[in-house]
């Protein structure tokens, strides 16, 4: 598998086919691990960083946990490729912007991605479409076991898996879901959701941009506590306590919009569709805004000739790195605005 | 922190945790000190980042100066440096900074201070060996920086022996 093979392909976790995919775009579980006997990265020499990277890459390869593997030397990769990987959520922004020996190994389906030398020596993630936390954990747990047979992790009986930042220590687990909440945003009830999530000690942030406002209707909710609870408890709390409520609120809000404000919602949805079908220049934020409404329209059955999957594709392919990869060259923001509009017109007409 | 001074609902310390709960339509206010809040399983500002948490913790700790002087003898990281950067230097720091870290961990993790989750199959007897490898590798790094090549070669041999044992 090569990086260029991915540029016209939808990542499996964006297929829009998983449970509750109309609201839960994707589920992610990430584990943080460090190799025993080495300092954390802030105290590593370049030589040590390289040793760690080689050790882990060797162990992961020998473990045979990645089907049709894709390996990227992030240190050597050009900026455009790193941005492309960030957009596909295969690496974090931090990993893209870092320095020194660092790598990424993924399976061909892009459901598993392992970052070597990010904040910790190893960060392993499983991404799944819709709400599928339990099966995502089973997968990551199995991979963790296979790697751990070949590399000793920094671990203490008292504190568990030892991580560079104490906020990850213990299980080293980060459970997140990416949510699409346009109706709650429209009715202004989103603030209540934020508050409820914070009260449950969950972190919530806006996606596709900075802060909770940017990017509009997409939010990522994650656990913050990693110590003193088992992985299963953490997932269960997350799965049972707050996420079903948020999903339920969004469902009710969507139904209420259709029942009571049919004309208003139809007007919004079809204006967005019309705009994206005709526009000649589109910025990222404008695209996100309209795609979000179209996605809502598809789920509500107002727009019948588009699938969630097509809309998800547009989200992915309209990002700057993807547009440039598809064009095979770097582009200015103005050139991208034109290419974005062209790509979207071609898909929607 | 709020400007007004208000006593904890449960003891005489100043309240620093202020909560408003709505139960059956009734608004209920709680004002607690950090200790009582932790006992109740309530934690402070959940979205607070590690740096902010450290900042608050340190500024409220009388032994702040002593804590700042804690240094890990494995990687050379001081607690002060950790405070500034937010990231630890090596796994041993959890022991070296324990006095300062334990309360911090409890605040970050809903009062919990100990791991109850997954245990790696190789865990246990390995801790000592991990510590020794860490110490040797740090010494090796120093030897290379100081161009002490004979010492570096000896340390490399020792690391190799320990790794393959
Ligand atoms: Zn009190
Ligand atoms: Zn240390």
Coordinates of C-alpha atoms and ligand atoms in Angstrom, one line a residue:
Chain A
X1 CA 0.0 0.0 0.0
X2 CA 1.3 3.5 -1.0
X3 CA 0.2 6.9 0.2
X4 CA -0.8 7.9 -3.3
X5 CA -3.3 4.9 -3.4
X6 CA -5.4 6.7 -0.8
X7 CA -6.0 10.0 -2.4
X8 CA -9.1 9.1 -4.3
X9 CA -10.4 6.6 -1.8
X10 CA -12.8 7.0 1.1
X11 CA -11.4 5.9 4.4
X12 CA -13.4 3.0 5.8
X13 CA -14.3 4.8 9.0
X14 CA -16.1 7.4 6.9
X15 CA -18.2 4.9 5.1
X16 CA -21.3 6.1 6.9
X17 CA -22.5 2.6 7.4
X18 CA -21.9 1.9 11.1
X19 CA -24.5 2.0 13.9
X20 CA -26.0 5.4 14.3
X21 CA -23.8 6.8 11.6
X22 CA -26.3 9.6 10.9
X23 CA -25.2 11.2 14.2
X24 CA -22.0 9.3 15.2
X25 CA -19.6 9.8 12.3
X26 CA -16.9 7.7 13.9
X27 CA -15.6 6.0 17.0
X28 CA -11.9 6.0 18.0
X29 CA -9.9 4.3 20.7
X30 CA -6.3 5.3 21.3
X31 CA -3.7 3.7 23.6
X32 CA -0.5 5.4 24.8
X33 CA 2.6 3.2 25.4
X34 CA 6.3 3.8 26.0
X35 CA 9.2 1.4 25.5
X36 CA 10.8 0.4 28.8
X37 CA 14.3 1.4 29.6
X38 CA 14.3 4.6 27.5
X39 CA 13.6 8.1 28.6
X40 CA 10.4 9.8 27.4
X41 CA 10.8 11.7 24.1
X42 CA 11.5 15.1 25.7
X43 CA 14.7 13.6 27.2
X44 CA 15.8 11.4 24.3
X45 CA 18.8 12.0 22.2
X46 CA 18.2 11.8 18.4
X47 CA 20.1 8.5 18.5
X48 CA 17.7 7.2 21.1
X49 CA 14.6 8.4 19.2
X50 CA 15.9 6.5 16.2
X51 CA 16.5 3.3 18.3
X52 CA 13.0 3.5 19.7
X53 CA 11.5 4.1 16.2
X54 CA 13.4 1.1 14.8
X55 CA 12.5 -1.1 17.7
X56 CA 8.8 -0.4 17.5
X57 CA 8.6 -0.6 13.7
X58 CA 10.4 -3.9 13.9
X59 CA 8.1 -5.2 16.6
X60 CA 4.9 -4.0 14.8
X61 CA 6.0 -5.6 11.5
X62 CA 7.0 -8.9 13.2
X63 CA 3.7 -9.0 15.1
X64 CA 1.9 -9.0 11.7
X65 CA -1.0 -7.0 13.0
X66 CA -1.4 -4.8 10.0
X67 CA -3.0 -6.2 6.8
X68 CA -1.8 -4.6 3.6
X69 CA 0.4 -2.2 5.6
X70 CA 1.1 1.4 4.9
X71 CA 4.3 2.7 6.4
X72 CA 5.3 6.4 6.3
X73 CA 8.5 7.9 7.5
X74 CA 6.8 11.1 8.9
X75 CA 10.2 12.8 9.4
X76 CA 11.1 12.5 5.7
X77 CA 7.5 13.1 4.4
X78 CA 6.8 16.4 2.6
X79 CA 4.4 18.8 4.3
X80 CA 1.6 18.1 1.9
X81 CA 1.8 14.4 2.7
X82 CA 1.7 15.1 6.4
X83 CA -1.3 17.3 6.0
X84 CA -3.0 14.6 4.0
X85 CA -2.4 12.1 6.8
X86 CA -3.8 14.5 9.3
X87 CA -7.0 15.0 7.2
X88 CA -7.5 11.2 7.1
X89 CA -6.9 11.1 10.9
X90 CA -4.0 8.7 10.5
X91 CA -1.7 11.0 12.4
X92 CA -2.3 13.9 14.8
X93 CA -1.5 17.6 14.0
X94 CA 1.2 17.3 16.7
X95 CA 2.8 14.3 14.9
X96 CA 2.8 16.2 11.6
X97 CA 4.4 19.3 13.1
X98 CA 6.9 17.4 15.3
X99 CA 10.6 17.0 14.7
X100 CA 13.1 14.1 14.7
X101 CA 12.6 10.4 13.9
X102 CA 8.9 9.6 13.8
X103 CA 6.8 7.2 11.8
X104 CA 3.3 6.1 11.0
X105 CA 2.1 2.5 10.3
X106 CA -1.5 1.8 9.3
X107 CA -3.4 -1.1 7.8
X108 CA -4.7 -0.7 4.2
X109 CA -8.3 -0.2 5.4
X110 CA -7.1 2.7 7.6
X111 CA -9.0 1.4 10.6
X112 CA -5.7 0.9 12.5
X113 CA -3.0 3.5 12.7
X114 CA 0.1 3.5 14.9
X115 CA 2.1 6.7 15.5
X116 CA 5.7 6.1 16.6
X117 CA 7.3 9.0 18.5
X118 CA 4.4 11.4 18.9
X119 CA 4.1 12.6 22.5
X120 CA 4.7 9.0 23.7
X121 CA 6.8 6.4 22.0
X122 CA 3.8 4.6 20.7
X123 CA 0.2 5.7 20.2
X124 CA -2.1 3.1 18.7
X125 CA -5.6 3.9 17.4
X126 CA -8.5 2.1 16.0
X127 CA -11.1 4.1 14.0
X128 CA -14.5 2.7 13.1
X129 CA -17.6 4.0 11.3
X130 CA -20.5 4.9 13.6
X131 CA -20.8 3.9 17.2
X132 CA -18.6 0.8 17.7
X133 CA -16.5 1.3 20.8
X134 CA -16.5 -2.3 22.1
X135 CA -15.3 -3.9 18.9
X136 CA -12.7 -1.1 18.4
X137 CA -11.3 -1.9 21.9
X138 CA -11.1 -5.6 21.1
X139 CA -9.1 -4.8 18.0
X140 CA -6.7 -2.4 19.8
X141 CA -6.3 -4.7 22.7
X142 CA -5.3 -7.6 20.4
X143 CA -2.7 -5.4 18.7
X144 CA -1.4 -4.1 22.0
X145 CA -0.9 -7.7 23.2
X146 CA 0.9 -8.7 20.0
X147 CA 3.3 -5.7 20.1
X148 CA 3.9 -6.2 23.8
X149 CA 5.1 -9.8 23.2
X150 CA 8.0 -8.2 21.4
X151 CA 8.7 -5.0 23.3
X152 CA 8.6 -4.4 27.0
X153 CA 6.5 -1.4 27.9
X154 CA 7.2 1.1 30.6
X155 CA 4.8 0.0 33.3
X156 CA 4.5 0.2 37.1
X157 CA 2.2 -1.9 39.2
X158 CA 1.0 1.2 41.0
X159 CA 0.6 3.7 38.1
X160 CA 0.0 1.4 35.2
X161 CA 1.3 2.3 31.7
X162 CA 3.7 5.2 32.2
X163 CA 3.1 8.1 29.8
X164 CA 5.0 11.3 29.2
X165 CA 2.0 13.4 30.3
X166 CA 0.4 12.4 33.7
X167 CA -3.1 13.0 32.3
X168 CA -2.7 9.8 30.3
X169 CA -1.1 7.5 32.9
X170 CA -2.7 4.2 34.0
X171 CA -4.7 2.7 31.1
X172 CA -3.3 5.3 28.6
X173 CA -6.7 5.0 26.9
X174 CA -8.5 7.8 25.0
X175 CA -12.0 7.0 23.9
X176 CA -13.6 9.5 21.5
X177 CA -16.6 9.8 19.2
X178 CA -17.1 12.3 16.4
X179 CA -20.6 13.6 16.4
X180 CA -22.7 15.5 13.9
X181 CA -25.1 17.7 15.9
X182 CA -26.7 20.2 13.5
X183 CA -30.1 20.2 15.0
X184 CA -28.9 20.9 18.6
X185 CA -26.8 23.7 17.2
X186 CA -29.7 25.2 15.3
X187 CA -32.0 25.1 18.3
X188 CA -29.4 26.5 20.6
X189 CA -29.5 23.4 22.9
X190 CA -25.9 22.5 22.2
X191 CA -24.6 24.5 25.3
X192 CA -26.6 22.2 27.5
X193 CA -24.9 19.2 25.9
X194 CA -21.5 20.8 26.5
X195 CA -22.3 21.4 30.1
X196 CA -23.6 17.9 30.7
X197 CA -20.4 16.5 29.1
X198 CA -18.2 18.6 31.2
X199 CA -20.0 17.5 34.3
X200 CA -19.3 13.9 33.3
X201 CA -15.6 14.9 33.0
X202 CA -15.6 14.5 29.3
X203 CA -13.7 16.8 27.0
X204 CA -15.6 18.2 24.1
X205 CA -14.2 20.2 21.2
X206 CA -15.2 21.3 17.7
X207 CA -13.8 19.4 14.8
X208 CA -12.4 20.7 11.6
X209 CA -11.1 23.9 13.2
X210 CA -10.1 25.4 16.5
X211 CA -12.3 25.7 19.6
X212 CA -15.9 24.6 19.9
X213 CA -17.3 27.2 17.5
X214 CA -15.2 26.7 14.4
X215 CA -16.2 24.1 12.0
X216 CA -19.9 24.4 13.0
X217 CA -21.8 21.2 13.7
X218 CA -19.1 18.6 14.3
X219 CA -17.9 17.8 17.8
X220 CA -15.5 15.3 19.3
X221 CA -16.2 14.0 22.8
X222 CA -13.4 12.2 24.7
X223 CA -12.8 10.8 28.2
X224 CA -10.3 12.5 30.4
X225 CA -9.8 10.0 33.3
X226 CA -7.4 7.2 32.5
X227 CA -6.3 6.1 36.0
X228 CA -8.3 4.2 38.6
X229 CA -10.8 2.6 36.3
X230 CA -10.4 -0.3 34.0
X231 CA -10.5 0.1 30.2
X232 CA -13.9 -1.7 30.1
X233 CA -15.3 0.6 32.8
X234 CA -14.1 3.7 31.0
X235 CA -15.6 2.6 27.7
X236 CA -18.8 1.5 29.4
X237 CA -19.2 4.8 31.3
X238 CA -18.6 6.7 28.1
X239 CA -21.0 4.5 26.1
X240 CA -23.8 4.4 28.6
X241 CA -23.8 7.6 30.5
X242 CA -23.6 10.5 28.2
X243 CA -23.4 9.5 24.5
X244 CA -26.9 7.9 24.4
X245 CA -28.4 11.1 25.8
X246 CA -26.6 13.3 23.3
X247 CA -27.8 11.1 20.5
X248 CA -31.3 11.1 21.8
X249 CA -31.4 14.9 22.2
X250 CA -30.2 15.3 18.6
X251 CA -32.8 12.8 17.3
X252 CA -35.6 14.6 19.1
X253 CA -34.4 18.0 17.9
X254 CA -34.2 16.7 14.3
X255 CA -37.7 15.3 14.4
X256 CA -39.0 18.5 15.9
X257 CA -37.4 20.5 13.1
X258 CA -39.1 18.4 10.5
X259 CA -42.5 18.3 12.2
X260 CA -42.7 22.0 13.1
X261 CA -40.5 23.8 10.7
X262 CA -40.6 21.8 7.6
X263 CA -40.5 24.8 5.3
X264 CA -37.6 26.4 7.1
X265 CA -35.5 23.3 7.2
X266 CA -36.3 22.5 3.6
X267 CA -35.3 26.0 2.6
X268 CA -32.0 25.7 4.4
X269 CA -31.1 22.3 3.1
X270 CA -32.0 22.9 -0.5
X271 CA -30.3 26.3 -0.5
X272 CA -27.1 24.6 0.6
X273 CA -27.5 21.9 -2.0
X274 CA -28.2 24.5 -4.7
X275 CA -25.2 26.6 -3.7
X276 CA -22.8 23.7 -3.7
X277 CA -24.2 22.5 -7.1
X278 CA -23.5 25.9 -8.7
X279 CA -20.7 27.7 -6.8
X280 CA -17.4 28.4 -8.7
X281 CA -15.3 29.2 -5.7
X282 CA -15.6 27.6 -2.2
X283 CA -13.7 28.1 1.0
X284 CA -13.2 25.2 3.5
X285 CA -15.5 26.8 6.1
X286 CA -18.3 27.6 3.6
X287 CA -18.1 24.0 2.3
X288 CA -18.3 22.6 5.8
X289 CA -21.3 24.8 6.6
X290 CA -23.3 23.7 3.6
X291 CA -22.2 20.0 3.7
X292 CA -23.4 19.8 7.3
X293 CA -26.9 21.0 6.2
X294 CA -26.9 18.6 3.3
X295 CA -26.0 15.7 5.5
X296 CA -28.9 16.6 7.8
X297 CA -31.2 16.8 4.7
X298 CA -30.1 13.3 3.6
X299 CA -30.7 11.8 7.0
X300 CA -34.1 13.4 7.3
X301 CA -35.1 12.1 3.9
X302 CA -35.5 15.6 2.4
X303 CA -32.7 15.0 -0.1
X304 CA -33.3 11.6 -1.6
X305 CA -30.7 11.3 -4.4
X306 CA -27.6 11.4 -2.2
X307 CA -26.1 9.0 0.3
X308 CA -24.4 9.7 3.6
X309 CA -21.3 8.1 2.1
X310 CA -21.2 10.6 -0.8
X311 CA -21.5 13.5 1.7
X312 CA -18.7 12.0 3.8
X313 CA -16.6 11.7 0.7
X314 CA -17.1 15.4 0.0
X315 CA -16.0 16.2 3.6
X316 CA -12.8 14.3 3.1
X317 CA -11.9 15.2 -0.5
X318 CA -12.7 19.0 -0.1
X319 CA -9.9 19.4 2.5
X320 CA -6.8 21.3 1.4
X321 CA -4.4 18.3 1.5
X322 CA -6.7 16.1 -0.4
X323 CA -7.4 18.7 -3.1
X324 CA -3.7 19.1 -3.6
X325 CA -2.9 15.4 -3.6
X326 CA -5.6 14.9 -6.2
X327 CA -4.1 17.6 -8.4
X328 CA -0.7 16.3 -7.8
X329 CA 0.7 19.7 -6.9
X330 CA 0.7 22.5 -4.4
X331 CA -2.0 25.1 -4.8
X332 CA -2.7 28.6 -3.5
X333 CA -5.8 29.1 -1.4
X334 CA -7.5 30.8 -4.5
X335 CA -6.6 27.8 -6.7
X336 CA -8.0 25.5 -4.0
X337 CA -11.2 27.4 -3.8
X338 CA -11.7 26.8 -7.5
X339 CA -10.6 23.2 -7.4
X340 CA -12.9 22.5 -4.4
X341 CA -15.9 24.0 -6.2
X342 CA -15.2 22.0 -9.3
X343 CA -14.8 18.7 -7.5
X344 CA -18.0 19.2 -5.5
X345 CA -20.0 20.2 -8.7
X346 CA -18.8 17.1 -10.4
X347 CA -19.9 14.9 -7.5
X348 CA -23.3 16.6 -7.0
X349 CA -24.5 17.1 -10.6
Chain B
X1 CA -10.7 31.6 41.3
X2 CA -13.7 33.5 42.6
X3 CA -13.0 36.7 44.5
X4 CA -15.4 36.3 47.3
X5 CA -14.3 34.3 50.4
X6 CA -16.8 31.6 51.3
X7 CA -16.3 28.7 53.7
X8 CA -16.6 25.1 52.6
X9 CA -20.1 23.6 53.3
X10 CA -18.4 20.7 55.2
X11 CA -15.4 22.2 57.0
X12 CA -13.8 25.6 57.8
X13 CA -11.4 25.8 54.8
X14 CA -12.2 28.3 52.1
X15 CA -14.5 26.9 49.4
X16 CA -12.8 26.7 46.0
X17 CA -15.3 24.4 44.2
X18 CA -18.6 25.9 43.4
X19 CA -21.3 23.8 41.8
X20 CA -24.8 24.3 40.8
X21 CA -26.9 21.2 40.4
X22 CA -30.5 21.1 39.2
X23 CA -32.3 18.2 40.9
X24 CA -36.0 17.8 40.1
X25 CA -36.2 21.4 39.0
X26 CA -34.6 22.6 42.3
X27 CA -31.5 24.6 42.0
X28 CA -28.9 23.3 44.5
X29 CA -25.7 25.1 45.2
X30 CA -22.6 23.5 46.7
X31 CA -19.5 25.2 47.9
X32 CA -16.6 22.9 48.9
X33 CA -12.9 23.0 49.6
X34 CA -10.6 20.9 47.4
X35 CA -10.3 18.2 50.0
X36 CA -14.0 17.7 50.6
X37 CA -14.7 18.0 46.9
X38 CA -12.2 15.2 46.2
X39 CA -13.8 13.1 48.9
X40 CA -17.2 13.6 47.3
X41 CA -15.8 12.4 44.0
X42 CA -16.2 15.9 42.6
X43 CA -13.2 17.3 40.8
X44 CA -12.2 20.7 39.7
X45 CA -12.8 22.3 36.3
X46 CA -12.7 19.1 34.3
X47 CA -11.4 20.7 31.1
X48 CA -8.5 22.3 32.9
X49 CA -5.2 21.4 31.1
X50 CA -2.2 19.9 32.8
X51 CA -0.3 23.2 32.8
X52 CA -3.1 25.1 34.4
X53 CA -3.6 22.3 36.9
X54 CA 0.1 22.4 37.8
X55 CA 0.1 26.1 38.1
X56 CA -2.8 26.1 40.5
X57 CA -1.4 23.2 42.4
X58 CA 2.0 24.7 42.9
X59 CA 0.7 28.1 43.8
X60 CA -1.4 26.5 46.5
X61 CA 1.3 24.4 47.9
X62 CA 3.4 25.6 50.7
X63 CA 6.3 23.3 49.9
X64 CA 6.3 24.7 46.4
X65 CA 9.9 25.6 46.6
X66 CA 11.0 22.2 47.8
X67 CA 8.9 20.5 45.2
X68 CA 10.5 22.6 42.5
X69 CA 13.9 21.3 43.6
X70 CA 13.0 17.6 43.1
X71 CA 15.2 16.1 40.4
X72 CA 15.1 12.7 38.8
X73 CA 18.5 11.0 39.1
X74 CA 17.8 8.9 36.0
X75 CA 17.1 11.6 33.3
X76 CA 18.0 14.8 35.1
X77 CA 14.5 16.3 34.8
X78 CA 13.6 18.6 37.6
X79 CA 10.0 19.1 38.8
X80 CA 10.4 22.7 37.9
X81 CA 11.1 21.8 34.2
X82 CA 8.2 19.4 34.2
X83 CA 6.0 22.3 35.5
X84 CA 7.1 24.5 32.6
X85 CA 6.9 21.9 29.8
X86 CA 4.0 19.7 31.1
X87 CA 5.8 16.5 30.0
X88 CA 7.9 14.1 32.2
X89 CA 11.4 13.1 31.3
X90 CA 11.4 9.4 32.0
X91 CA 9.3 6.6 33.6
X92 CA 11.2 6.9 36.8
X93 CA 9.9 10.5 37.3
X94 CA 6.7 9.0 38.6
X95 CA 8.7 7.7 41.6
X96 CA 11.1 10.7 41.8
X97 CA 8.3 13.3 41.8
X98 CA 5.8 11.1 43.7
X99 CA 5.2 13.6 46.6
X100 CA 4.2 16.3 44.1
X101 CA 2.6 14.0 41.4
X102 CA 0.2 11.9 43.5
X103 CA -2.1 14.8 44.5
X104 CA -1.9 16.0 40.9
X105 CA -2.9 12.6 39.5
X106 CA -5.8 12.5 41.9
X107 CA -7.0 15.8 40.6
X108 CA -6.6 14.8 37.0
X109 CA -8.3 11.4 37.5
X110 CA -11.3 11.9 39.7
X111 CA -9.5 11.2 43.0
X112 CA -7.8 7.9 41.7
X113 CA -4.2 7.3 42.4
X114 CA -3.7 3.7 41.4
X115 CA -4.0 1.7 38.2
X116 CA -6.6 -1.1 38.1
X117 CA -6.7 -1.7 34.3
X118 CA -4.8 -3.9 32.0
X119 CA -1.6 -5.6 33.1
X120 CA 1.0 -6.5 30.4
X121 CA 2.0 -10.1 30.4
X122 CA 5.7 -9.2 30.8
X123 CA 5.0 -6.8 33.7
X124 CA 6.2 -7.4 37.2
X125 CA 9.8 -8.7 37.6
X126 CA 10.9 -6.4 34.8
X127 CA 10.7 -3.1 36.7
X128 CA 14.2 -3.4 38.1
X129 CA 15.7 -4.2 34.8
X130 CA 13.8 -1.3 33.1
X131 CA 15.2 1.1 35.7
X132 CA 18.7 -0.2 35.2
X133 CA 18.5 0.1 31.4
X134 CA 17.2 3.6 31.8
X135 CA 20.1 4.6 34.0
X136 CA 22.7 3.0 31.7
X137 CA 21.2 4.8 28.6
X138 CA 21.3 8.1 30.3
X139 CA 24.9 7.6 31.3
X140 CA 25.6 6.6 27.7
X141 CA 24.0 9.8 26.4
X142 CA 26.1 11.9 28.8
X143 CA 29.3 10.0 27.9
X144 CA 28.7 10.6 24.2
X145 CA 28.1 14.3 24.8
X146 CA 31.3 14.6 26.8
X147 CA 33.3 12.6 24.3
X148 CA 34.2 9.9 26.8
X149 CA 34.4 7.2 24.1
X150 CA 35.9 4.4 26.2
X151 CA 33.2 4.8 28.8
X152 CA 30.6 5.0 26.1
X153 CA 31.8 1.7 24.6
X154 CA 31.7 0.0 28.0
X155 CA 28.2 1.3 28.6
X156 CA 27.0 0.1 25.2
X157 CA 28.3 -3.4 26.1
X158 CA 26.5 -3.4 29.4
X159 CA 23.3 -2.3 27.8
X160 CA 23.6 -5.0 25.1
X161 CA 24.2 -7.6 27.8
X162 CA 21.2 -6.5 29.8
X163 CA 19.0 -6.4 26.7
X164 CA 19.8 -9.8 25.6
X165 CA 19.8 -11.4 29.0
Ligands
LIG1 ZN1 -14.0 21.2 53.2
LIG2 ZN1 13.5 10.9 35.0

